């Protein structure tokens, strides 16, 4: 049943949406949402949706309670709300942060609008994955619940005019059984393309917690956006130091090794996964690689470039390399890539200087609509 | 009402039974119409403040979403709701147990009796369902003409000051008495006619000078506008702010509804106490079956639960009422009682007067929360019920129990319910600085304003008044003048004397 309150609720959601959009950069850089992610929704604390009023400030006010306890006993920590409604007579609602649930889909939409990200045009043949019922037609039989009010009256009007029973001075229209029109549906196959994101990350000693946090936040937003673009999307995770291995998501973000760095190892594994499991004509493939830009040797960098040129780039939609600034890394790798691939459309590089730069980096990665 | 469904027969029987008992006890209420609602509709109605239709506003949507969420997470549910109208509408939650419904019905009888007889409700509109619907129609009409955005934004502004009203003004006249207005032309200081050579003695120059000063001061006071500070800021703005007609309509709607809800905030403790007193009396002495006792006790315990640092108005109200009943039954009042200073004698005091019930009915008719607490919250009651005051300890960053001293606890309790817990704010000068600016003053009662909110509210007031708006208040023991004008917000320290 639709309720009157629905309209008010919709207005409220719209305001929330605006708030999120205004504060998107802040939300993105402090990474709060990542921790608040549920299955399909993220709860977001919205601070100022409250209506301002002249009211008493909290700390001096205090209140009265009832029950056991000695003078000096604690009732609650700072940062929590004042424990009780003082006197309860005042209306205290809305003093705390409001937590609203926003679906990932909505969030992706907001992200897309704010960064003006282009919709992705999938490549490759579309595999048919789903049928969907859509109300597209009209027919003359059907259940009352699907009756098309306007069409029905239109039919009745037509009939009455043609039979001469319509009197414009007393425009009464009475539909009979034959006039009734009902909405009808058709099952339509919905073609969908599949996609896979392959995340690669350098976990050698020089990548600290802060660097990983940046990767984590950035991957959350990349996930959110790409998921809104493709229905069936998979994520794979590769970590590497001098060796590469595939891991699950949790391990990906928590592992820390101390070894040296051979980026080619990761690219080799990536290329192997692509060849074995994701034929390029069926899948949209998005490899993302994050590191601090340190590589073992110039030779290895050459190997990387070869792998990219011959195996990874031709088979993927876009290869993204994000370089996180770290006090230990030389940051050389991004320069090498830029040198070798200048003018190459499907390879994007981005330097991420800190959490504040995440938003711009996302824009660089996803801004091409590939 | 839109969701009218006939009450199921078993609930009708229950209502009849409960109401017979309630009348036997002397309760006298408007006819009550019950509606059984599913939780979604219940949350909707609750978000609308108990009414089926309100003007469109996102805040109702927000409240609804929060209510629904906390219901779905199992954190809270709304047991009962009743609105102050004649006939009164009350809502029952579908799927509640029959004991719960019975309890709610008895509780509702208490509330409606209170609505009907308490003095502070005597001026409320008992046809408020229509009132609210009319308000909704007015606002919708303006939205259709001026666009939803501008109207909703303006309502945001109005809501931001909806607490600046004066509920007591309905019962007393605060208007300056007419007459006494000085004739503008009489500027001359009155003098006693005297012959030239006597002039210096009969109208001495020093005296004349003093008289001139006094008159000038009086004239300045007369020229002040408003002549007396105004508590009902909304009324003042309605009368004197440069508003468009549709804006005036909206502000009027908000003010009207604020006055409708004000008595409920003024009598929260008494009203809930009274309803709780009666549901417990009716159920435990009359309407409860043996098999229902455990469920009833469980529900009742939930209603009366206290938590650290939380004042439960149900608990405080019902306990204080019972305490009053006990005192008047035993004759523990009057001069003799007041002057008795031996504890043993006080404990054993019983004159067997049996006046308790009569006193309770008198209290429910004449008191509001402030007078109720002020008069009946006694030392004995405070100790017996283990009241304490709490506050924030800066050193430990903790909320702590501050005191169990009777005077301090009572003071704190009264402070926190004074003016419905809202700061007292008055319009002082509508021509501040002789430039048409608005000056309002916060009567500082020991608690500072929330500064963030104050700034935003000031900005909203500026939107209504159009000229700059200032508020004088005290921040951390220093006088401050906060101002919002076309150039934005500013604040400066200010001398209290200027604003007396």
PDB file of N, CA and C in Angstrom, chain A residues 217-283:
ATOM      1  N   UNK A 217      40.448   2.089   0.340  1.00  0.00           N
ATOM      2  CA  UNK A 217      39.386   3.057   0.077  1.00  0.00           C
ATOM      3  C   UNK A 217      39.143   3.181  -1.428  1.00  0.00           C
ATOM      4  N   UNK A 218      40.249   3.274  -2.143  1.00  0.00           N
ATOM      5  CA  UNK A 218      40.101   3.469  -3.578  1.00  0.00           C
ATOM      6  C   UNK A 218      39.435   2.261  -4.238  1.00  0.00           C
ATOM      7  N   UNK A 219      39.817   1.078  -3.791  1.00  0.00           N
ATOM      8  CA  UNK A 219      39.227  -0.115  -4.412  1.00  0.00           C
ATOM      9  C   UNK A 219      37.737  -0.225  -4.090  1.00  0.00           C
ATOM     10  N   UNK A 220      37.351   0.273  -2.903  1.00  0.00           N
ATOM     11  CA  UNK A 220      35.939   0.261  -2.545  1.00  0.00           C
ATOM     12  C   UNK A 220      35.121   1.073  -3.548  1.00  0.00           C
ATOM     13  N   UNK A 221      35.650   2.251  -3.878  1.00  0.00           N
ATOM     14  CA  UNK A 221      34.899   3.122  -4.785  1.00  0.00           C
ATOM     15  C   UNK A 221      34.935   2.600  -6.217  1.00  0.00           C
ATOM     16  N   UNK A 222      36.068   2.019  -6.594  1.00  0.00           N
ATOM     17  CA  UNK A 222      36.144   1.433  -7.936  1.00  0.00           C
ATOM     18  C   UNK A 222      35.141   0.286  -8.053  1.00  0.00           C
ATOM     19  N   UNK A 223      35.145  -0.548  -7.007  1.00  0.00           N
ATOM     20  CA  UNK A 223      34.167  -1.647  -6.956  1.00  0.00           C
ATOM     21  C   UNK A 223      32.752  -1.119  -7.106  1.00  0.00           C
ATOM     22  N   UNK A 224      32.450  -0.112  -6.274  1.00  0.00           N
ATOM     23  CA  UNK A 224      31.092   0.431  -6.253  1.00  0.00           C
ATOM     24  C   UNK A 224      30.683   0.930  -7.633  1.00  0.00           C
ATOM     25  N   UNK A 225      31.607   1.637  -8.279  1.00  0.00           N
ATOM     26  CA  UNK A 225      31.264   2.183  -9.584  1.00  0.00           C
ATOM     27  C   UNK A 225      31.121   1.094 -10.637  1.00  0.00           C
ATOM     28  N   UNK A 226      32.109   0.210 -10.716  1.00  0.00           N
ATOM     29  CA  UNK A 226      32.058  -0.809 -11.762  1.00  0.00           C
ATOM     30  C   UNK A 226      30.876  -1.756 -11.573  1.00  0.00           C
ATOM     31  N   UNK A 227      30.558  -2.021 -10.303  1.00  0.00           N
ATOM     32  CA  UNK A 227      29.407  -2.884 -10.040  1.00  0.00           C
ATOM     33  C   UNK A 227      28.117  -2.254 -10.531  1.00  0.00           C
ATOM     34  N   UNK A 228      28.057  -0.940 -10.499  1.00  0.00           N
ATOM     35  CA  UNK A 228      26.840  -0.290 -10.983  1.00  0.00           C
ATOM     36  C   UNK A 228      26.783  -0.341 -12.514  1.00  0.00           C
ATOM     37  N   UNK A 229      27.895  -0.612 -13.148  1.00  0.00           N
ATOM     38  CA  UNK A 229      27.952  -0.639 -14.606  1.00  0.00           C
ATOM     39  C   UNK A 229      27.759  -2.036 -15.180  1.00  0.00           C
ATOM     40  N   UNK A 230      28.176  -3.013 -14.436  1.00  0.00           N
ATOM     41  CA  UNK A 230      28.042  -4.397 -14.910  1.00  0.00           C
ATOM     42  C   UNK A 230      27.269  -5.204 -13.887  1.00  0.00           C
ATOM     43  N   UNK A 231      26.395  -6.076 -14.371  1.00  0.00           N
ATOM     44  CA  UNK A 231      25.657  -6.896 -13.422  1.00  0.00           C
ATOM     45  C   UNK A 231      26.548  -7.996 -12.832  1.00  0.00           C
ATOM     46  N   UNK A 232      27.042  -8.851 -13.701  1.00  0.00           N
ATOM     47  CA  UNK A 232      27.846  -9.944 -13.173  1.00  0.00           C
ATOM     48  C   UNK A 232      29.313  -9.541 -13.149  1.00  0.00           C
ATOM     49  N   UNK A 233      29.782  -9.137 -12.014  1.00  0.00           N
ATOM     50  CA  UNK A 233      31.179  -8.720 -11.978  1.00  0.00           C
ATOM     51  C   UNK A 233      31.927  -9.502 -10.900  1.00  0.00           C
ATOM     52  N   UNK A 234      33.144  -9.858 -11.239  1.00  0.00           N
ATOM     53  CA  UNK A 234      33.951 -10.598 -10.275  1.00  0.00           C
ATOM     54  C   UNK A 234      35.152  -9.773  -9.888  1.00  0.00           C
ATOM     55  N   UNK A 235      35.662 -10.047  -8.705  1.00  0.00           N
ATOM     56  CA  UNK A 235      36.903  -9.395  -8.311  1.00  0.00           C
ATOM     57  C   UNK A 235      37.940 -10.458  -7.969  1.00  0.00           C
ATOM     58  N   UNK A 236      39.141 -10.236  -8.420  1.00  0.00           N
ATOM     59  CA  UNK A 236      40.239 -11.149  -8.068  1.00  0.00           C
ATOM     60  C   UNK A 236      41.340 -10.322  -7.426  1.00  0.00           C
ATOM     61  N   UNK A 237      42.089 -10.956  -6.559  1.00  0.00           N
ATOM     62  CA  UNK A 237      43.093 -10.206  -5.821  1.00  0.00           C
ATOM     63  C   UNK A 237      44.460 -10.880  -5.903  1.00  0.00           C
ATOM     64  N   UNK A 238      45.433 -10.096  -6.270  1.00  0.00           N
ATOM     65  CA  UNK A 238      46.799 -10.629  -6.353  1.00  0.00           C
ATOM     66  C   UNK A 238      47.707  -9.758  -5.495  1.00  0.00           C
ATOM     67  N   UNK A 239      48.475 -10.411  -4.638  1.00  0.00           N
ATOM     68  CA  UNK A 239      49.490  -9.633  -3.922  1.00  0.00           C
ATOM     69  C   UNK A 239      50.871 -10.089  -4.398  1.00  0.00           C
ATOM     70  N   UNK A 240      51.797  -9.199  -4.282  1.00  0.00           N
ATOM     71  CA  UNK A 240      53.143  -9.579  -4.714  1.00  0.00           C
ATOM     72  C   UNK A 240      54.211  -8.830  -3.950  1.00  0.00           C
ATOM     73  N   UNK A 241      55.331  -9.508  -3.742  1.00  0.00           N
ATOM     74  CA  UNK A 241      56.570  -8.800  -3.422  1.00  0.00           C
ATOM     75  C   UNK A 241      57.555  -9.199  -4.514  1.00  0.00           C
ATOM     76  N   UNK A 242      58.416 -10.149  -4.218  1.00  0.00           N
ATOM     77  CA  UNK A 242      59.231 -10.670  -5.315  1.00  0.00           C
ATOM     78  C   UNK A 242      58.492 -11.800  -6.030  1.00  0.00           C
ATOM     79  N   UNK A 243      57.503 -12.355  -5.332  1.00  0.00           N
ATOM     80  CA  UNK A 243      56.663 -13.420  -5.891  1.00  0.00           C
ATOM     81  C   UNK A 243      55.219 -12.934  -5.857  1.00  0.00           C
ATOM     82  N   UNK A 244      54.402 -13.514  -6.699  1.00  0.00           N
ATOM     83  CA  UNK A 244      52.997 -13.114  -6.683  1.00  0.00           C
ATOM     84  C   UNK A 244      52.121 -14.304  -6.350  1.00  0.00           C
ATOM     85  N   UNK A 245      51.037 -14.061  -5.642  1.00  0.00           N
ATOM     86  CA  UNK A 245      50.056 -15.131  -5.447  1.00  0.00           C
ATOM     87  C   UNK A 245      48.659 -14.546  -5.356  1.00  0.00           C
ATOM     88  N   UNK A 246      47.695 -15.407  -5.658  1.00  0.00           N
ATOM     89  CA  UNK A 246      46.326 -14.919  -5.580  1.00  0.00           C
ATOM     90  C   UNK A 246      45.772 -15.169  -4.190  1.00  0.00           C
ATOM     91  N   UNK A 247      45.059 -14.212  -3.671  1.00  0.00           N
ATOM     92  CA  UNK A 247      44.523 -14.349  -2.318  1.00  0.00           C
ATOM     93  C   UNK A 247      43.064 -13.898  -2.310  1.00  0.00           C
ATOM     94  N   UNK A 248      42.436 -14.084  -1.133  1.00  0.00           N
ATOM     95  CA  UNK A 248      41.074 -13.550  -1.026  1.00  0.00           C
ATOM     96  C   UNK A 248      41.141 -12.101  -0.561  1.00  0.00           C
ATOM     97  N   UNK A 249      39.995 -11.489  -0.531  1.00  0.00           N
ATOM     98  CA  UNK A 249      39.925 -10.050  -0.271  1.00  0.00           C
ATOM     99  C   UNK A 249      40.552  -9.648   1.065  1.00  0.00           C
ATOM    100  N   UNK A 250      40.207 -10.399   2.116  1.00  0.00           N
ATOM    101  CA  UNK A 250      40.720 -10.025   3.431  1.00  0.00           C
ATOM    102  C   UNK A 250      42.230 -10.098   3.497  1.00  0.00           C
ATOM    103  N   UNK A 251      42.759 -11.199   2.953  1.00  0.00           N
ATOM    104  CA  UNK A 251      44.211 -11.362   2.954  1.00  0.00           C
ATOM    105  C   UNK A 251      44.860 -10.238   2.157  1.00  0.00           C
ATOM    106  N   UNK A 252      44.201  -9.886   1.082  1.00  0.00           N
ATOM    107  CA  UNK A 252      44.732  -8.858   0.208  1.00  0.00           C
ATOM    108  C   UNK A 252      45.055  -7.584   0.990  1.00  0.00           C
ATOM    109  N   UNK A 253      44.148  -7.200   1.856  1.00  0.00           N
ATOM    110  CA  UNK A 253      44.347  -5.940   2.549  1.00  0.00           C
ATOM    111  C   UNK A 253      45.137  -6.082   3.841  1.00  0.00           C
ATOM    112  N   UNK A 254      45.365  -7.317   4.284  1.00  0.00           N
ATOM    113  CA  UNK A 254      46.014  -7.439   5.586  1.00  0.00           C
ATOM    114  C   UNK A 254      47.453  -7.962   5.508  1.00  0.00           C
ATOM    115  N   UNK A 255      47.834  -8.461   4.359  1.00  0.00           N
ATOM    116  CA  UNK A 255      49.167  -9.077   4.295  1.00  0.00           C
ATOM    117  C   UNK A 255      50.265  -8.028   4.228  1.00  0.00           C
ATOM    118  N   UNK A 256      51.336  -8.338   4.896  1.00  0.00           N
ATOM    119  CA  UNK A 256      52.500  -7.474   4.774  1.00  0.00           C
ATOM    120  C   UNK A 256      53.736  -8.360   4.725  1.00  0.00           C
ATOM    121  N   UNK A 257      54.492  -8.214   3.651  1.00  0.00           N
ATOM    122  CA  UNK A 257      55.698  -9.018   3.502  1.00  0.00           C
ATOM    123  C   UNK A 257      56.894  -8.092   3.656  1.00  0.00           C
ATOM    124  N   UNK A 258      58.056  -8.699   3.711  1.00  0.00           N
ATOM    125  CA  UNK A 258      59.216  -7.829   3.907  1.00  0.00           C
ATOM    126  C   UNK A 258      60.174  -7.898   2.726  1.00  0.00           C
ATOM    127  N   UNK A 259      59.826  -8.703   1.762  1.00  0.00           N
ATOM    128  CA  UNK A 259      60.768  -8.957   0.671  1.00  0.00           C
ATOM    129  C   UNK A 259      60.923  -7.802  -0.292  1.00  0.00           C
ATOM    130  N   UNK A 260      61.668  -8.041  -1.325  1.00  0.00           N
ATOM    131  CA  UNK A 260      61.857  -7.044  -2.372  1.00  0.00           C
ATOM    132  C   UNK A 260      60.655  -7.014  -3.276  1.00  0.00           C
ATOM    133  N   UNK A 261      60.781  -6.328  -4.389  1.00  0.00           N
ATOM    134  CA  UNK A 261      59.616  -6.131  -5.243  1.00  0.00           C
ATOM    135  C   UNK A 261      59.941  -6.518  -6.679  1.00  0.00           C
ATOM    136  N   UNK A 262      59.165  -7.473  -7.189  1.00  0.00           N
ATOM    137  CA  UNK A 262      59.264  -7.753  -8.624  1.00  0.00           C
ATOM    138  C   UNK A 262      57.874  -7.665  -9.203  1.00  0.00           C
ATOM    139  N   UNK A 263      57.631  -6.553  -9.838  1.00  0.00           N
ATOM    140  CA  UNK A 263      56.274  -6.299 -10.316  1.00  0.00           C
ATOM    141  C   UNK A 263      55.880  -7.286 -11.414  1.00  0.00           C
ATOM    142  N   UNK A 264      56.865  -7.700 -12.184  1.00  0.00           N
ATOM    143  CA  UNK A 264      56.552  -8.606 -13.294  1.00  0.00           C
ATOM    144  C   UNK A 264      55.870  -9.880 -12.819  1.00  0.00           C
ATOM    145  N   UNK A 265      56.200 -10.294 -11.582  1.00  0.00           N
ATOM    146  CA  UNK A 265      55.585 -11.525 -11.089  1.00  0.00           C
ATOM    147  C   UNK A 265      54.069 -11.391 -11.050  1.00  0.00           C
ATOM    148  N   UNK A 266      53.629 -10.218 -10.613  1.00  0.00           N
ATOM    149  CA  UNK A 266      52.187  -9.995 -10.536  1.00  0.00           C
ATOM    150  C   UNK A 266      51.565  -9.937 -11.926  1.00  0.00           C
ATOM    151  N   UNK A 267      52.247  -9.260 -12.835  1.00  0.00           N
ATOM    152  CA  UNK A 267      51.699  -9.139 -14.184  1.00  0.00           C
ATOM    153  C   UNK A 267      51.620 -10.496 -14.876  1.00  0.00           C
ATOM    154  N   UNK A 268      52.602 -11.332 -14.574  1.00  0.00           N
ATOM    155  CA  UNK A 268      52.568 -12.677 -15.156  1.00  0.00           C
ATOM    156  C   UNK A 268      51.346 -13.437 -14.685  1.00  0.00           C
ATOM    157  N   UNK A 269      51.147 -13.372 -13.355  1.00  0.00           N
ATOM    158  CA  UNK A 269      50.000 -14.092 -12.788  1.00  0.00           C
ATOM    159  C   UNK A 269      48.688 -13.521 -13.327  1.00  0.00           C
ATOM    160  N   UNK A 270      48.637 -12.224 -13.399  1.00  0.00           N
ATOM    161  CA  UNK A 270      47.448 -11.559 -13.923  1.00  0.00           C
ATOM    162  C   UNK A 270      47.146 -12.033 -15.344  1.00  0.00           C
ATOM    163  N   UNK A 271      48.182 -12.034 -16.143  1.00  0.00           N
ATOM    164  CA  UNK A 271      48.022 -12.445 -17.523  1.00  0.00           C
ATOM    165  C   UNK A 271      47.557 -13.894 -17.616  1.00  0.00           C
ATOM    166  N   UNK A 272      48.093 -14.725 -16.707  1.00  0.00           N
ATOM    167  CA  UNK A 272      47.719 -16.142 -16.710  1.00  0.00           C
ATOM    168  C   UNK A 272      46.235 -16.296 -16.337  1.00  0.00           C
ATOM    169  N   UNK A 273      45.827 -15.576 -15.319  1.00  0.00           N
ATOM    170  CA  UNK A 273      44.414 -15.656 -14.916  1.00  0.00           C
ATOM    171  C   UNK A 273      43.511 -15.218 -16.067  1.00  0.00           C
ATOM    172  N   UNK A 274      43.933 -14.151 -16.724  1.00  0.00           N
ATOM    173  CA  UNK A 274      43.131 -13.647 -17.836  1.00  0.00           C
ATOM    174  C   UNK A 274      43.001 -14.689 -18.935  1.00  0.00           C
ATOM    175  N   UNK A 275      44.138 -15.281 -19.279  1.00  0.00           N
ATOM    176  CA  UNK A 275      44.119 -16.262 -20.371  1.00  0.00           C
ATOM    177  C   UNK A 275      43.299 -17.490 -20.025  1.00  0.00           C
ATOM    178  N   UNK A 276      43.491 -17.975 -18.769  1.00  0.00           N
ATOM    179  CA  UNK A 276      42.836 -19.226 -18.390  1.00  0.00           C
ATOM    180  C   UNK A 276      41.344 -19.068 -18.180  1.00  0.00           C
ATOM    181  N   UNK A 277      40.949 -17.962 -17.556  1.00  0.00           N
ATOM    182  CA  UNK A 277      39.571 -17.924 -17.084  1.00  0.00           C
ATOM    183  C   UNK A 277      38.679 -16.886 -17.757  1.00  0.00           C
ATOM    184  N   UNK A 278      39.286 -15.842 -18.274  1.00  0.00           N
ATOM    185  CA  UNK A 278      38.460 -14.769 -18.795  1.00  0.00           C
ATOM    186  C   UNK A 278      38.780 -14.433 -20.245  1.00  0.00           C
ATOM    187  N   UNK A 279      38.210 -15.184 -21.164  1.00  0.00           N
ATOM    188  CA  UNK A 279      38.457 -14.882 -22.566  1.00  0.00           C
ATOM    189  C   UNK A 279      38.047 -13.439 -22.888  1.00  0.00           C
ATOM    190  N   UNK A 280      38.929 -12.767 -23.581  1.00  0.00           N
ATOM    191  CA  UNK A 280      38.752 -11.335 -23.756  1.00  0.00           C
ATOM    192  C   UNK A 280      37.512 -10.963 -24.561  1.00  0.00           C
ATOM    193  N   UNK A 281      37.045 -11.900 -25.407  1.00  0.00           N
ATOM    194  CA  UNK A 281      35.873 -11.538 -26.195  1.00  0.00           C
ATOM    195  C   UNK A 281      34.579 -11.671 -25.400  1.00  0.00           C
ATOM    196  N   UNK A 282      34.655 -12.270 -24.227  1.00  0.00           N
ATOM    197  CA  UNK A 282      33.444 -12.389 -23.431  1.00  0.00           C
ATOM    198  C   UNK A 282      33.456 -11.480 -22.210  1.00  0.00           C
ATOM    199  N   UNK A 283      34.655 -11.119 -21.797  1.00  0.00           N
ATOM    200  CA  UNK A 283      34.750 -10.376 -20.541  1.00  0.00           C
ATOM    201  C   UNK A 283      35.323  -8.978 -20.721  1.00  0.00           C
TER     202      UNK A 283
END
